[in-house]
Amino acid sequence: AVNEDAIKLNETLRTQDETLEKSLPELQSEADRMITELRSRALNVQEKIAQDELKNAEDLLDKVKKLFGEPSEKNEDLKNEVWEKLANYHAKVDDARDLLREATSKIREADHLSAVN
């Protein structure tokens, strides 16, 4: 259709006899209509290409999220879980040390009392 319009435009510009029959505003109007049609078709093609590229980019983003995002979140959750467990173990070790100090103190007190007795 674009080629047909171009052929018609070329024929219009070449034929002097027919050109005399048409007024300048008519020719301008016809040329404007053809240019508008050409631009709309070119934009439709570009819009289709842009939409395809957008869809491909979104698909790629989904793949990246699936490959890296989800495992990264899982790793972060596991890391947090390990830190919580380490904190619990440190608290238990501190409690055990406190109990050991208390037991040592009581043993010394018991030894002292035993020696006094």
Short mmCIF file of C-alpha atoms in Angstrom, two decimals:
data_model
loop_
_atom_site.label_atom_id
_atom_site.label_comp_id
_atom_site.label_asym_id
_atom_site.label_seq_id
_atom_site.Cartn_x
_atom_site.Cartn_y
_atom_site.Cartn_z
CA ALA A 1 0.00 0.00 0.00
CA VAL A 2 2.89 2.38 0.74
CA ASN A 3 4.43 1.57 -2.61
CA GLU A 4 1.10 2.19 -4.32
CA ASP A 5 0.82 5.58 -2.64
CA ALA A 6 4.37 6.43 -3.70
CA ILE A 7 3.57 5.43 -7.29
CA LYS A 8 0.43 7.57 -7.24
CA LEU A 9 2.41 10.50 -5.86
CA ASN A 10 5.08 10.08 -8.53
CA GLU A 11 2.42 9.88 -11.24
CA THR A 12 0.78 13.01 -9.86
CA LEU A 13 4.04 14.90 -9.89
CA ARG A 14 5.03 13.70 -13.39
CA THR A 15 1.84 14.35 -15.32
CA GLN A 16 1.56 18.02 -16.15
CA ASP A 17 -1.86 17.69 -17.77
CA GLU A 18 -3.49 16.20 -14.68
CA THR A 19 -1.65 18.59 -12.39
CA LEU A 20 -3.33 21.50 -14.10
CA GLU A 21 -6.70 19.93 -13.33
CA LYS A 22 -5.92 19.75 -9.58
CA SER A 23 -5.45 22.78 -7.42
CA LEU A 24 -2.43 23.27 -5.20
CA PRO A 25 -4.47 22.81 -1.97
CA GLU A 26 -5.82 19.51 -3.31
CA LEU A 27 -2.32 18.30 -4.14
CA GLN A 28 -1.07 19.48 -0.73
CA SER A 29 -3.95 17.74 0.98
CA GLU A 30 -3.28 14.50 -0.88
CA ALA A 31 0.44 14.67 -0.09
CA ASP A 32 -0.29 15.37 3.59
CA ARG A 33 -2.66 12.41 3.70
CA MET A 34 -0.01 10.14 2.18
CA ILE A 35 2.69 11.37 4.59
CA THR A 36 0.36 10.88 7.56
CA GLU A 37 -0.42 7.36 6.42
CA LEU A 38 3.29 6.58 5.95
CA ARG A 39 4.14 7.92 9.39
CA SER A 40 1.36 6.00 11.09
CA ARG A 41 2.47 2.78 9.45
CA ALA A 42 6.08 3.30 10.41
CA LEU A 43 5.10 4.09 13.98
CA ASN A 44 2.91 1.00 14.16
CA VAL A 45 5.89 -1.12 13.13
CA GLN A 46 8.13 0.59 15.68
CA GLU A 47 5.47 0.24 18.36
CA LYS A 48 5.19 -3.49 17.65
CA ILE A 49 8.97 -3.85 17.85
CA ALA A 50 9.06 -1.85 21.10
CA GLN A 51 6.30 -3.99 22.60
CA ASP A 52 8.17 -7.15 21.63
CA GLU A 53 11.36 -5.79 23.20
CA LEU A 54 9.47 -4.82 26.35
CA LYS A 55 8.01 -8.31 26.63
CA ASN A 56 11.45 -9.85 26.12
CA ALA A 57 12.94 -7.54 28.76
CA GLU A 58 10.19 -8.45 31.23
CA ASP A 59 10.75 -12.16 30.54
CA LEU A 60 14.49 -11.69 31.10
CA LEU A 61 13.83 -9.83 34.36
CA ASP A 62 11.59 -12.68 35.53
CA LYS A 63 14.33 -15.20 34.71
CA VAL A 64 16.96 -13.15 36.54
CA LYS A 65 14.68 -12.85 39.57
CA LYS A 66 14.03 -16.59 39.48
CA LEU A 67 17.68 -17.53 39.04
CA PHE A 68 19.24 -15.00 41.39
CA GLY A 69 16.53 -13.25 43.40
CA GLU A 70 14.85 -16.27 44.96
CA PRO A 71 18.10 -18.08 45.86
CA SER A 72 19.47 -14.83 47.23
CA GLU A 73 16.41 -14.41 49.45
CA LYS A 74 16.70 -18.01 50.59
CA ASN A 75 20.39 -17.50 51.37
CA GLU A 76 19.56 -14.34 53.30
CA ASP A 77 16.92 -16.23 55.31
CA LEU A 78 19.37 -19.05 56.02
CA LYS A 79 22.05 -16.55 57.05
CA ASN A 80 19.63 -14.88 59.46
CA GLU A 81 18.64 -18.26 60.87
CA VAL A 82 22.30 -19.22 61.42
CA TRP A 83 23.00 -15.88 63.16
CA GLU A 84 20.01 -16.44 65.46
CA LYS A 85 21.23 -19.94 66.32
CA LEU A 86 24.76 -18.65 66.97
CA ALA A 87 23.36 -15.95 69.23
CA ASN A 88 21.38 -18.60 71.14
CA TYR A 89 24.48 -20.81 71.47
CA HIS A 90 26.55 -17.85 72.69
CA ALA A 91 23.87 -17.08 75.27
CA LYS A 92 23.87 -20.72 76.39
CA VAL A 93 27.69 -20.77 76.62
CA ASP A 94 27.59 -17.56 78.68
CA ASP A 95 24.98 -19.13 80.96
CA ALA A 96 27.11 -22.28 81.29
CA ARG A 97 30.16 -20.16 82.19
CA ASP A 98 28.12 -18.29 84.81
CA LEU A 99 26.98 -21.62 86.28
CA LEU A 100 30.58 -22.92 86.24
CA ARG A 101 31.82 -19.80 88.05
CA GLU A 102 29.04 -20.15 90.59
CA ALA A 103 29.85 -23.85 91.08
CA THR A 104 33.57 -23.07 91.43
CA SER A 105 32.78 -20.40 93.98
CA LYS A 106 30.59 -22.83 95.96
CA ILE A 107 33.24 -25.53 95.81
CA ARG A 108 35.83 -23.10 97.21
CA GLU A 109 33.38 -22.04 99.89
CA ALA A 110 32.70 -25.68 100.70
CA ASP A 111 36.46 -26.42 100.82
CA HIS A 112 36.93 -23.45 103.15
CA LEU A 113 34.11 -24.60 105.40
CA SER A 114 35.49 -28.12 105.34
CA ALA A 115 38.92 -26.85 106.36
CA VAL A 116 37.41 -24.80 109.15
CA ASN A 117 35.49 -27.81 110.39
#
